mmCIF file of C-alpha atoms in Angstrom:
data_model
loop_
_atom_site.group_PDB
_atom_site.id
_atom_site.type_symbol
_atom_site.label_atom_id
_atom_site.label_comp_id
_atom_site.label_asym_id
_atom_site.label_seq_id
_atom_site.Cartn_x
_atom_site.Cartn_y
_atom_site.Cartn_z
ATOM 1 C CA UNK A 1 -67.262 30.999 41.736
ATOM 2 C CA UNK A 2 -66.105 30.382 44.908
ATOM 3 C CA UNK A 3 -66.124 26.982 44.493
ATOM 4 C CA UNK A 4 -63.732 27.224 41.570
ATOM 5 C CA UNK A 5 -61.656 29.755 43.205
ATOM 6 C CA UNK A 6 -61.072 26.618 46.366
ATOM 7 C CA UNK A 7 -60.421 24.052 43.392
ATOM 8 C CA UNK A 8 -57.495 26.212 41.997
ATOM 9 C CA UNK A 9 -55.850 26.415 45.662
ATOM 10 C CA UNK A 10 -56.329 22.881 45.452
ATOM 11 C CA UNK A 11 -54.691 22.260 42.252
ATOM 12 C CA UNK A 12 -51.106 24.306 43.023
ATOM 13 C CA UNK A 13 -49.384 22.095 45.052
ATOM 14 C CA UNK A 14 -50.209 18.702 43.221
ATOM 15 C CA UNK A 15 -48.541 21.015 40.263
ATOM 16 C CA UNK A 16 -45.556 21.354 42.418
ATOM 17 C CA UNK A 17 -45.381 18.182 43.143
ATOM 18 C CA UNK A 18 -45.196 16.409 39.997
ATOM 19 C CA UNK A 19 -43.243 18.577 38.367
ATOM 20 C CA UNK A 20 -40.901 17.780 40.909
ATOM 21 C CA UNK A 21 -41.377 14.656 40.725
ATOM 22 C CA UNK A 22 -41.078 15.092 36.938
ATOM 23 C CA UNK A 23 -37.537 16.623 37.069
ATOM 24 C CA UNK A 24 -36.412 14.004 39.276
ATOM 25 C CA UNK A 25 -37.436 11.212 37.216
ATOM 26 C CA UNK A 26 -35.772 13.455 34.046
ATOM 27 C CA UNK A 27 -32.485 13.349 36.117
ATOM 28 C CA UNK A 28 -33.153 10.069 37.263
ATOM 29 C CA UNK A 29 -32.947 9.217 33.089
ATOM 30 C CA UNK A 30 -30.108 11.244 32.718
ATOM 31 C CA UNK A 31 -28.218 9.501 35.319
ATOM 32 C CA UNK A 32 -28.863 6.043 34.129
ATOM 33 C CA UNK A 33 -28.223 6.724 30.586
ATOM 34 C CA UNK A 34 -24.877 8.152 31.140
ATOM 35 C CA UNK A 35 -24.364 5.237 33.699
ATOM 36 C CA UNK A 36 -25.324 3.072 30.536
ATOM 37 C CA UNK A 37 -23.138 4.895 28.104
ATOM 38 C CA UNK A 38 -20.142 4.278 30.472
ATOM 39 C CA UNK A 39 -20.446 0.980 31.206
ATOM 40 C CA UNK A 40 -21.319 0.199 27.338
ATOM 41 C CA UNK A 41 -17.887 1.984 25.685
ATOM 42 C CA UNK A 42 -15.866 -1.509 26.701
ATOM 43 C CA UNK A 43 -18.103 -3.537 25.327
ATOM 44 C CA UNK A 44 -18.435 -1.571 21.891
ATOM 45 C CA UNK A 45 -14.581 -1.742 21.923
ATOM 46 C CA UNK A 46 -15.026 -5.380 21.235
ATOM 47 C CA UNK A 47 -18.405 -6.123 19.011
ATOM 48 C CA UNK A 48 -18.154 -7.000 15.970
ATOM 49 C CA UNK A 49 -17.132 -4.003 13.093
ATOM 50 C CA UNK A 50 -17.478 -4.175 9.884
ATOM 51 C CA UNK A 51 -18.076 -2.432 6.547
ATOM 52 C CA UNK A 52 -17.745 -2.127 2.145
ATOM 53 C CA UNK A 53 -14.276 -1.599 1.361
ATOM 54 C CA UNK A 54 -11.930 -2.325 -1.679
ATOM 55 C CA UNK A 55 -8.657 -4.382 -1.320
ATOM 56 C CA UNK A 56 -6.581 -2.408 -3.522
ATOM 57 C CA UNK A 57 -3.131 -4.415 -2.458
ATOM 58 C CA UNK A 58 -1.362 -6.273 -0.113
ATOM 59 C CA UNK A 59 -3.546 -9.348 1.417
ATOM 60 C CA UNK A 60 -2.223 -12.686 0.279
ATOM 61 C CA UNK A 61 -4.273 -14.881 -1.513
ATOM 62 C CA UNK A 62 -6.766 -11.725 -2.423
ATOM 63 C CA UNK A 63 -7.092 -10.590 -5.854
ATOM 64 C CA UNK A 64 -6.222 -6.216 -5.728
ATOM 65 C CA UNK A 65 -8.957 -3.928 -6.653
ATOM 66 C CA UNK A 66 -11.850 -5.927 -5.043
ATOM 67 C CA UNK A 67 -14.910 -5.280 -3.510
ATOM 68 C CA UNK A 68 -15.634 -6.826 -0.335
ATOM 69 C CA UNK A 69 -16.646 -6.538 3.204
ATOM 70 C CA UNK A 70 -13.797 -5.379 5.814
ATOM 71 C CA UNK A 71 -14.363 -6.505 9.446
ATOM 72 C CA UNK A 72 -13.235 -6.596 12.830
ATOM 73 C CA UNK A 73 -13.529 -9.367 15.298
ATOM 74 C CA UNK A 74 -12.172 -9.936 18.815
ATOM 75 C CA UNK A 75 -8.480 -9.403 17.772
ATOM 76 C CA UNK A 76 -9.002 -10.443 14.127
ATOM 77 C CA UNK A 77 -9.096 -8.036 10.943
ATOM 78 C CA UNK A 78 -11.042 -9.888 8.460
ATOM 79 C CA UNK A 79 -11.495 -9.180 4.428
ATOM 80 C CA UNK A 80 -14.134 -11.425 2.329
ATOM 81 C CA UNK A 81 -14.626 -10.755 -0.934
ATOM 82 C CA UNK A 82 -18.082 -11.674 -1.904
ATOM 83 C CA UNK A 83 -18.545 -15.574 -2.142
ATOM 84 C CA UNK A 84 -15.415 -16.075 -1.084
ATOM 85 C CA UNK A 85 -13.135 -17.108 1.851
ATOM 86 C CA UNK A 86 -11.732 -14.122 3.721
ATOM 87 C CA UNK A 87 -8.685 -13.108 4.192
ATOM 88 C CA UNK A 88 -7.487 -13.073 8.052
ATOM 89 C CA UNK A 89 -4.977 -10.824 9.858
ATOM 90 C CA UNK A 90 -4.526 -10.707 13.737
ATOM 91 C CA UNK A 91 -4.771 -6.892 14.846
ATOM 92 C CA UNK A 92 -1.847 -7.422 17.355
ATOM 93 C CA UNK A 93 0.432 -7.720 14.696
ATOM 94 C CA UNK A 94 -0.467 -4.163 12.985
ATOM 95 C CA UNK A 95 2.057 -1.669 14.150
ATOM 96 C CA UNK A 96 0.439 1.173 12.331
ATOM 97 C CA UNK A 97 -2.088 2.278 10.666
ATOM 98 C CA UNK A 98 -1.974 5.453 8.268
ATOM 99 C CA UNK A 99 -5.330 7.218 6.843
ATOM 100 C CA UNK A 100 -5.372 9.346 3.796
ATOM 101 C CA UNK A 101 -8.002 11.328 1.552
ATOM 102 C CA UNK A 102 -7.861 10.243 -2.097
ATOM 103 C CA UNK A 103 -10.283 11.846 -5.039
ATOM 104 C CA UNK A 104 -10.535 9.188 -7.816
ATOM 105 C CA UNK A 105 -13.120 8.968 -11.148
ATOM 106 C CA UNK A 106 -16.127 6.977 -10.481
ATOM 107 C CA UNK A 107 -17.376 4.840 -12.905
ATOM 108 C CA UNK A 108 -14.385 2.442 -13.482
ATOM 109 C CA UNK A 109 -12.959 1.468 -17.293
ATOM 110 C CA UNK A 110 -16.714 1.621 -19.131
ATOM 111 C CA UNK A 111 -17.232 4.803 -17.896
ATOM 112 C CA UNK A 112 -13.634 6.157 -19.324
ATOM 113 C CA UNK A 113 -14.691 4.483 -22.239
ATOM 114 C CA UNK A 114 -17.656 6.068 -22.497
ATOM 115 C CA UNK A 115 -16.354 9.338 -21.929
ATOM 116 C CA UNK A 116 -13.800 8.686 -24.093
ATOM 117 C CA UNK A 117 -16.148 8.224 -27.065
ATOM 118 C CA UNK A 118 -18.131 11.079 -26.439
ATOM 119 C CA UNK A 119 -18.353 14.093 -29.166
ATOM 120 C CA UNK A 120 -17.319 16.906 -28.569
ATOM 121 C CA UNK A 121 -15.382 16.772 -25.538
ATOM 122 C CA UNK A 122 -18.000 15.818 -23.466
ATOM 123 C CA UNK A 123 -16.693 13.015 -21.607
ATOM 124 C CA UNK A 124 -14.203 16.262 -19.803
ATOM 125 C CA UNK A 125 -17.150 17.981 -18.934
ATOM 126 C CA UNK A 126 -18.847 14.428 -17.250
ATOM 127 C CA UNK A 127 -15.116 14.110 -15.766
ATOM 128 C CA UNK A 128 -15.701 17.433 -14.094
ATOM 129 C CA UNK A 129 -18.328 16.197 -11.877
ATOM 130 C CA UNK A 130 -17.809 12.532 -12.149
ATOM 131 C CA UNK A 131 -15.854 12.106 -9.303
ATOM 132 C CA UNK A 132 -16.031 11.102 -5.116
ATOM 133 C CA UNK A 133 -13.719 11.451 -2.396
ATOM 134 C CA UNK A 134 -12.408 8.290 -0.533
ATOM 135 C CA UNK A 135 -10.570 7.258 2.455
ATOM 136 C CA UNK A 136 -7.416 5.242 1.784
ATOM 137 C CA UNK A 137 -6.722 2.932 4.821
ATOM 138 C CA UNK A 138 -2.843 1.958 5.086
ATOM 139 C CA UNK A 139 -1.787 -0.873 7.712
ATOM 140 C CA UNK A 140 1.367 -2.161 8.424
ATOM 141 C CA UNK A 141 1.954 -5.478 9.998
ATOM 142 C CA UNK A 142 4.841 -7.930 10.751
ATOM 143 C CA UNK A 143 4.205 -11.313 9.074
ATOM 144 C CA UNK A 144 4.727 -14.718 10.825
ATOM 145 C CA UNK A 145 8.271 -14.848 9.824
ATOM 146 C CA UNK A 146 9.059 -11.344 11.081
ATOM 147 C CA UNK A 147 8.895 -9.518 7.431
ATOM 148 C CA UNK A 148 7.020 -6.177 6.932
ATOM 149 C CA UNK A 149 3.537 -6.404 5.095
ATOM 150 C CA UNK A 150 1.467 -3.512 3.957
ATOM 151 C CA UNK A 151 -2.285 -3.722 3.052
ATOM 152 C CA UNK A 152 -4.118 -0.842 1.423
ATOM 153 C CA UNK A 153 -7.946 -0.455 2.095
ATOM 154 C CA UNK A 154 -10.360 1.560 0.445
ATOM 155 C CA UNK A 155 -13.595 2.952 1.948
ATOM 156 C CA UNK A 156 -16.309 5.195 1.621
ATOM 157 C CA UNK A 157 -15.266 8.820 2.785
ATOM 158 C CA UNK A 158 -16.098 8.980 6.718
ATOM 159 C CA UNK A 159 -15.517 5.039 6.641
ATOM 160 C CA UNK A 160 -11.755 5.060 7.150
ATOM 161 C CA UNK A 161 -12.130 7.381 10.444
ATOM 162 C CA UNK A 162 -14.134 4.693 11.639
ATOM 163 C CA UNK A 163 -12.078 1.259 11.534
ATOM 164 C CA UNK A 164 -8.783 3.245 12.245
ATOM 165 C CA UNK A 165 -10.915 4.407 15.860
ATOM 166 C CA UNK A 166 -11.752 0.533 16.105
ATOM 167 C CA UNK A 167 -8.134 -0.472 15.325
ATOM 168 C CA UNK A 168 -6.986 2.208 17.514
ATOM 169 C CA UNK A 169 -9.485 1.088 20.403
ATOM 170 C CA UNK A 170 -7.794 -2.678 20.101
ATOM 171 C CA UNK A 171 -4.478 -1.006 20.319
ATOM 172 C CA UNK A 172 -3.066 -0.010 17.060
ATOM 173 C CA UNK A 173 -1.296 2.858 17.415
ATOM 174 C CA UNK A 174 -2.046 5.386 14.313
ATOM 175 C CA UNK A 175 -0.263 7.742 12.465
ATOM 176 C CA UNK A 176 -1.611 11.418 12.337
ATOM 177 C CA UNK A 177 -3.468 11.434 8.624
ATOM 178 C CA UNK A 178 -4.568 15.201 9.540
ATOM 179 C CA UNK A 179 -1.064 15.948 9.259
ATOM 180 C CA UNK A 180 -0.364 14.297 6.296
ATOM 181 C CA UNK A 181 -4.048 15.589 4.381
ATOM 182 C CA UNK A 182 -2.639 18.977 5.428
ATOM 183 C CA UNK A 183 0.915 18.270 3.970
ATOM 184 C CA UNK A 184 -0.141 16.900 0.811
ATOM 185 C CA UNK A 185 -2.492 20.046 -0.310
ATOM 186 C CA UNK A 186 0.505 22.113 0.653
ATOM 187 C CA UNK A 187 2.482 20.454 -1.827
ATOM 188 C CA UNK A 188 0.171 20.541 -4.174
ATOM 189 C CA UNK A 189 -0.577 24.198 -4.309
ATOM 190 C CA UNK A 190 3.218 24.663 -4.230
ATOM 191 C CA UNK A 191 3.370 22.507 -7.246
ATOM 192 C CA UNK A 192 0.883 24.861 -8.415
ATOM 193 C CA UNK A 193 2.328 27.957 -8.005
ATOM 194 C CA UNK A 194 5.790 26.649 -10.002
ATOM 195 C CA UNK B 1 45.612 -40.326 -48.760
ATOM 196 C CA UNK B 2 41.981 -41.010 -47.365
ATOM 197 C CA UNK B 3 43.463 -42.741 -43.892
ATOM 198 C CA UNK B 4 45.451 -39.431 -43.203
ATOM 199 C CA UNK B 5 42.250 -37.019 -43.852
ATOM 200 C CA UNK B 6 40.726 -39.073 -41.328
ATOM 201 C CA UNK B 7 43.724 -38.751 -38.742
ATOM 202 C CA UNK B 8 43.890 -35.458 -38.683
ATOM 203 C CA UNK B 9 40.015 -35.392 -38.625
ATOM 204 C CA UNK B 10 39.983 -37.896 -35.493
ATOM 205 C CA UNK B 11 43.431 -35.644 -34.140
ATOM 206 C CA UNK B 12 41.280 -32.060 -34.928
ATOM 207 C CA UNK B 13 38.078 -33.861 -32.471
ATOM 208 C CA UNK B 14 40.107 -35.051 -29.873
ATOM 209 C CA UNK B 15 42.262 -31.471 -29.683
ATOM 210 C CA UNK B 16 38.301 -29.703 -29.141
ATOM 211 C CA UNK B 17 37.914 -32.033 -26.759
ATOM 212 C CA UNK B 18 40.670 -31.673 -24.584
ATOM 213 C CA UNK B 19 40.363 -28.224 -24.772
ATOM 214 C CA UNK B 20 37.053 -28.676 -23.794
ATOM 215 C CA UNK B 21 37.865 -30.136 -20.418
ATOM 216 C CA UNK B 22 40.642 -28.687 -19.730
ATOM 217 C CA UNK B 23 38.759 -25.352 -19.000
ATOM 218 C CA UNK B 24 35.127 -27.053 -18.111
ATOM 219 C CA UNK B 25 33.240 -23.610 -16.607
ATOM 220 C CA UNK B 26 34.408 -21.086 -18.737
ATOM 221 C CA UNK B 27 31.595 -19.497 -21.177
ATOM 222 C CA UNK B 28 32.081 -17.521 -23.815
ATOM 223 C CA UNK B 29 30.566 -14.031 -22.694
ATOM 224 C CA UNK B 30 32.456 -14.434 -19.150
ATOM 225 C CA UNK B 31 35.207 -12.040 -18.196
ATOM 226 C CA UNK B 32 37.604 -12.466 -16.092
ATOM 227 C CA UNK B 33 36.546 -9.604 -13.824
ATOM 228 C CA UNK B 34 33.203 -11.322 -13.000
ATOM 229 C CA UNK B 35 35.049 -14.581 -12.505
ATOM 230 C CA UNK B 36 37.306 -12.822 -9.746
ATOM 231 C CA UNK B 37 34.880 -10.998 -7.959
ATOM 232 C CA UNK B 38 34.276 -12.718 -4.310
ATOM 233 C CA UNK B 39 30.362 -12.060 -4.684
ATOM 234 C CA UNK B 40 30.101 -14.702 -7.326
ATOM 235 C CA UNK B 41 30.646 -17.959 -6.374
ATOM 236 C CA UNK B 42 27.831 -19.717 -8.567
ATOM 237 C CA UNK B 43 25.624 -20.163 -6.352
ATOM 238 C CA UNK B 44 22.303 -17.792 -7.079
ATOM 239 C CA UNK B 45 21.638 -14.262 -5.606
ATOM 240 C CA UNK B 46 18.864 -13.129 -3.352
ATOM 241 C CA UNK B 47 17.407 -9.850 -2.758
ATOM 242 C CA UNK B 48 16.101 -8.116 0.421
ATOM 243 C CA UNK B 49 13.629 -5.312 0.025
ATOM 244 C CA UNK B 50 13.808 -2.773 2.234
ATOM 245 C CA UNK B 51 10.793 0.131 2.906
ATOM 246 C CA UNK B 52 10.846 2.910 0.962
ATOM 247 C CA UNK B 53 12.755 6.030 2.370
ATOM 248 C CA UNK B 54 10.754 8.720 1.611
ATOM 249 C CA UNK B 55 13.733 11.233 2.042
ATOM 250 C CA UNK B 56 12.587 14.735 2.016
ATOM 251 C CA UNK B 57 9.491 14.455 0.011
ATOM 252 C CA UNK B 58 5.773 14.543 1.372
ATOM 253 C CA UNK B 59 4.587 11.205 -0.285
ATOM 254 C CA UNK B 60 2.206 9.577 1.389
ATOM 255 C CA UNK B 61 2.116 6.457 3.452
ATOM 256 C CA UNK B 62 -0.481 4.806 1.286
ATOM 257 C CA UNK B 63 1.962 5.035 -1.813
ATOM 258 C CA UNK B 64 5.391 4.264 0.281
ATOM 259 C CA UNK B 65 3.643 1.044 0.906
ATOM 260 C CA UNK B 66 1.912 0.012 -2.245
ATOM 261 C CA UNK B 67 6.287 0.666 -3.624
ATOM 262 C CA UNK B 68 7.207 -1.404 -1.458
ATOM 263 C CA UNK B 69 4.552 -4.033 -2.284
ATOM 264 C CA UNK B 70 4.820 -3.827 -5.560
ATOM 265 C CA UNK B 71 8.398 -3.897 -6.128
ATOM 266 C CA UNK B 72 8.503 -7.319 -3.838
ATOM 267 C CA UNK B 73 5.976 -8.656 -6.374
ATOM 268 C CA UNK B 74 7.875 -7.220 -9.909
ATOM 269 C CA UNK B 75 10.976 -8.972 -8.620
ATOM 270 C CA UNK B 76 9.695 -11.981 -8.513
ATOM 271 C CA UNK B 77 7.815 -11.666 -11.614
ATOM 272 C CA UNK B 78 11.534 -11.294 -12.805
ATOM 273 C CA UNK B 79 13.104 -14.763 -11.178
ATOM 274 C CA UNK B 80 16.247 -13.161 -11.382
ATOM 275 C CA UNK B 81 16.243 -13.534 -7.555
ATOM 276 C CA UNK B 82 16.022 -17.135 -5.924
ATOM 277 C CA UNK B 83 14.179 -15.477 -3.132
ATOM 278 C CA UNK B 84 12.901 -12.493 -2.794
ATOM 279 C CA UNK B 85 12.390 -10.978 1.450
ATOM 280 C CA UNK B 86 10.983 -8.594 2.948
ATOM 281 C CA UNK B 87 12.528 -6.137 5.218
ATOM 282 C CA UNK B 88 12.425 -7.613 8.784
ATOM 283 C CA UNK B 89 12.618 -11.328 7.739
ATOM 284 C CA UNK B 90 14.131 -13.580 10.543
ATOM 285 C CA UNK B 91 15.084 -15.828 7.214
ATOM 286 C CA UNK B 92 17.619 -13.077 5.822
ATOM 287 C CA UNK B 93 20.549 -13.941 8.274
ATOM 288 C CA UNK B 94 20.736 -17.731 6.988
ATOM 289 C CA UNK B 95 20.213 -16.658 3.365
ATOM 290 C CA UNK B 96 23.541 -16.624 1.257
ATOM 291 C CA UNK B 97 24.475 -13.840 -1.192
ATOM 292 C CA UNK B 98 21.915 -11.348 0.011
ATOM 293 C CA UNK B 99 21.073 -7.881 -1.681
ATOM 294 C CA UNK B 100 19.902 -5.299 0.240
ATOM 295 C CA UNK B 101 17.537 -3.251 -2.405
ATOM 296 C CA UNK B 102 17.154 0.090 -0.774
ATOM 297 C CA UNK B 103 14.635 2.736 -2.630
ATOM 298 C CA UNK B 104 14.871 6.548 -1.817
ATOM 299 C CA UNK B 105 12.655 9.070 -2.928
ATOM 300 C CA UNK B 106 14.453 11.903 -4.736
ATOM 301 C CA UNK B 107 10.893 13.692 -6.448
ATOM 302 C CA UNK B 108 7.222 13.152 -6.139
ATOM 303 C CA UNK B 109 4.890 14.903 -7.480
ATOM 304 C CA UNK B 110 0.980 14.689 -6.532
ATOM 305 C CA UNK B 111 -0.939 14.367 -9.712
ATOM 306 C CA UNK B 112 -4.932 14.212 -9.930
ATOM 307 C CA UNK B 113 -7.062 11.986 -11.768
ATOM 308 C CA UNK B 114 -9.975 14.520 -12.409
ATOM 309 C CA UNK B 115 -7.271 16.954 -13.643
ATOM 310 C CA UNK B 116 -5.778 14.603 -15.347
ATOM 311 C CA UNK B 117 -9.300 13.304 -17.172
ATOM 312 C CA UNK B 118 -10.644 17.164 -17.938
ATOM 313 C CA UNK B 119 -7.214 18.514 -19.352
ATOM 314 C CA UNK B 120 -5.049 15.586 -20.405
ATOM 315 C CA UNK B 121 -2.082 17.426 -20.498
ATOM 316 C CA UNK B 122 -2.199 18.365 -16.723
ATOM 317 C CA UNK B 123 -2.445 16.230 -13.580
ATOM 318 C CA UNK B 124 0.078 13.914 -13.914
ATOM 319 C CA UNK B 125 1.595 12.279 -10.321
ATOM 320 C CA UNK B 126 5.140 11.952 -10.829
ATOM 321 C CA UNK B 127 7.684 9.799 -8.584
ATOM 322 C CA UNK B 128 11.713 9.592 -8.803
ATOM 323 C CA UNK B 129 13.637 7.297 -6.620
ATOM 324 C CA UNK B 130 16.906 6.525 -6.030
ATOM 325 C CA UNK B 131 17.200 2.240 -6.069
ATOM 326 C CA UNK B 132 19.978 1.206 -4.508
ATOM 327 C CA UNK B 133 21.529 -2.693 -4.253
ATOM 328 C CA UNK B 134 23.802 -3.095 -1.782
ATOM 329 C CA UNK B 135 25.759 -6.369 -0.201
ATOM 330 C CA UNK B 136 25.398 -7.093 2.980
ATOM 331 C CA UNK B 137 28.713 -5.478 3.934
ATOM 332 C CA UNK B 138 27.487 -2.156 3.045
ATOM 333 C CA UNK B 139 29.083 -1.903 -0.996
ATOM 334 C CA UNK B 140 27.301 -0.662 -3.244
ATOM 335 C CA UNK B 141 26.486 -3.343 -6.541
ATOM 336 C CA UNK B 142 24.072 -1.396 -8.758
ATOM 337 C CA UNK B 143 22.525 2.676 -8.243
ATOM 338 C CA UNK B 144 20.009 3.605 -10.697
ATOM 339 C CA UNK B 145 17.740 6.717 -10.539
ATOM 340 C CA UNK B 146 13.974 5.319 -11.927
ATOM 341 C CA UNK B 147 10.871 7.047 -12.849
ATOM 342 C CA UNK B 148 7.646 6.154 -12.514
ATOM 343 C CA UNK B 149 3.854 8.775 -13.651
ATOM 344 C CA UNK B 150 0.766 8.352 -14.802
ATOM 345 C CA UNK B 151 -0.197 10.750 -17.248
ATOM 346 C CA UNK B 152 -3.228 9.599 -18.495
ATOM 347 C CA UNK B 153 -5.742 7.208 -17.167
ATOM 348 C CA UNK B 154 -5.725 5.315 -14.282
ATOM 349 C CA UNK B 155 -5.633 6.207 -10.407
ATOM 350 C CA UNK B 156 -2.555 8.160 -8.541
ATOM 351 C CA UNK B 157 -1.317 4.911 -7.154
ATOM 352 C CA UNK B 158 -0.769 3.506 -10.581
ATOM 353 C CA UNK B 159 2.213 5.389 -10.296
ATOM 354 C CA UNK B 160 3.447 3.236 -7.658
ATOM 355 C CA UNK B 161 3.282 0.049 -9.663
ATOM 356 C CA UNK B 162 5.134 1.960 -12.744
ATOM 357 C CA UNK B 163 7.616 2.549 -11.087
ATOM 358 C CA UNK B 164 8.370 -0.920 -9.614
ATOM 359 C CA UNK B 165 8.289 -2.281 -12.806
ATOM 360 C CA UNK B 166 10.825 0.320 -13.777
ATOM 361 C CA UNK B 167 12.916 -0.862 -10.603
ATOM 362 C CA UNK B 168 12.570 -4.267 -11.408
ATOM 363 C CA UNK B 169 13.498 -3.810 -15.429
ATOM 364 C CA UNK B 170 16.337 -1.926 -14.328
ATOM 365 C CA UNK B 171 18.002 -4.449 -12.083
ATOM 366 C CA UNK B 172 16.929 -7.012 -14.544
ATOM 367 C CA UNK B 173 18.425 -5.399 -17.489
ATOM 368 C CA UNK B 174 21.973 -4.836 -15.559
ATOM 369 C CA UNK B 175 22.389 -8.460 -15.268
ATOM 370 C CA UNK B 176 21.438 -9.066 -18.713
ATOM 371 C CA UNK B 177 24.367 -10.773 -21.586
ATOM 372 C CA UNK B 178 24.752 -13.459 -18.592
ATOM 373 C CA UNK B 179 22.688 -16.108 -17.150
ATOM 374 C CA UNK B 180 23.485 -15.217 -14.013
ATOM 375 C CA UNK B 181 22.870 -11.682 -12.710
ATOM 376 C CA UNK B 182 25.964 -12.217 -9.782
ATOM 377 C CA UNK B 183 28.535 -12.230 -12.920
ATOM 378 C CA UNK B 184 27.306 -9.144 -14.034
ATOM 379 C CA UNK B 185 26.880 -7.049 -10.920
ATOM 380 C CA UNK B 186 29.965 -9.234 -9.322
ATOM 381 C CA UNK B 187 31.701 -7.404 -11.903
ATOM 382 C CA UNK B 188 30.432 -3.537 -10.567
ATOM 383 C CA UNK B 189 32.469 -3.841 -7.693
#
């Protein structure tokens, strides 16, 4: 009894201590991940980007409407298509870069077919749900020879935020797209209401 | 009796003839307005596109581009232009008989493509512009107001390349009855 009672006294302050020893190594993690965090951010502004887009127009020597993989490299803004030789574009010759929300059928021509050719207007009801959100990247860039040269991108929804930051980080200056998203529903629930 | 038929057949060839080169570059369609007009001097016409104004209307910067884009590509799908440039090019200053194709949008109206797939009758995107050519003095050579929709199937921006065909048709079909489209919009002035 006693004996246990001495043990206990004996036990308190060890507790103490590594629970202060604890918190200072917690801190001590804090502190170097935030440390690592704000050394990495320059770095990231320079590794290699990339992600699945669709050309829809605008890149010489690229067919419009194909898949492919959109990347960014150093000060390069690279589109392959699939098997093929990309398509390059140096990012300090982008003067601005525009970001939109577009809603569009999935499913390309066989599925309007399809839906087409379904009885009794079915293919309106598979239209109803039948369709995704994307984000339509816009750049504008001066050519060699001084002309003006737009490229449209498409992306997965979430995907255009993210090369538009990377452009941005390299410089680019952007246009506001909130503004715009906003502005376009106005217009069309004003078209609406006519 | 047969040696004076052929006289006045040999007479008859030669009088063709010399009418023939006495007035060497004179077709038969040509007017004289066309032929007095300072803008056309033979030699063929190029075109400078400029971007799309998008005036007072909300359109978005995706489809002011893909316009622009597209209408560069329709006109010289045309090859009524000897070159076709883009708005910026160093090359425009050096170029003789430039247009200056300016495109302003008078009405757009945002469509959808689900709309437009569950109702067929609704949904449709709808753009009006206001395609001017103008010399590089500031007249104005041809002013057309062209639409361009998509009603049924096919994405908004199909819309966009609609109505650069439109564009592109237009200014084609104003220079049409002459070889040369400088006689016919020489001849606007």
């Amino acid at each position: 009894m006693n004996r246990l009672f001495v043990r206990r006294n004996h036990r308190y302050p060890y507790f103490y201590g590594r629970a202060l020893i604890g918190l200072w190594a917690l801190w001590l993690g804090f502190g170097l991940g935030a440390l690592a965090q704000g050394t990495a951010l320059p770095v990231n502004a320079n590794a290699p980007f990339s992600t699945r887009a669709t050309h829809l127009l605008g890149l010489e020597n690229t067919k419009s409407n194909c898949d492919g993989t959109l990347s960014i490299q150093g000060n390069e803004l690279q589109f392959q298509q699939d098997g093929k030789p990309g398509a390059e574009l140096e990012i300090t010759s982008v003067r601005q870069v525009f970001l939109n929300e577009e809603s569009k059928q999935v499913g390309g021509l066989p599925m309007t077919l399809g839906k087409a050719a379904a009885p009794y207007g079915a293919g309106r009801v598979v239209s109803l749900f039948a369709h995704k959100n994307y984000d339509v990247l816009t750049l504008e860039y001066v050519g060699v020879d001084g002309g003006v040269h737009g490229v449209i991108f498409q992306l997965s929804k979430g995907q255009g935020d993210l090369v538009r930051n990377e452009l941005v980080a390299r410089g680019v200056s952007s246009s506001s797209g909130e503004d715009q998203r906003t502005k376009q529903s106005t217009a069309e629930v004003t078209h609406e209401n006519k | 009796m047969k040696t004076s038929r052929r006289i006045s057949w040999i007479i008859g060839v030669a009088a063709i003839l010399a009418t023939a080169l006495a007035f060497p570059g004179r077709l038969p369609g040509q007017t004289s307005a066309a032929k007095s007009s300072g803008a056309t001097s033979g030699s063929p016409m190029s075109v400078q596109v400029d971007r799309v104004d998008p005036g007072d209307s909300d359109l978005a910067y995706s489809f002011q581009v893909a316009i622009y884009e597209k209408l560069i590509e329709e006109l010289n799908k045309t090859k009524q232009f000897e070159r076709v440039l883009r708005e910026g090019d160093r090359d425009a200053g050096n170029v003789p008989n430039l247009l200056i194709l300016k495109t302003t949008v008078e009405k757009y109206t945002p469509g959808d493509e689900t709309r437009r797939a569950v109702t067929t009758v609704s949904g449709a995107t709808k753009l009006t512009v206001r395609s001017q050519l103008f010399t590089r003095d500031g007249k104005i050579v041809l002013e057309r107001t062209v639409n361009g929709e998509v009603r049924f199937f096919g994405s908004n921006l199909q819309a966009t390349h609609n109505l650069a065909r439109n564009i592109a048709k237009a200014i084609q079909q104003s220079s049409s009855g002459s070889e040369q489209p400088s006689a016919v919009l020489g001849a606007q002035f």
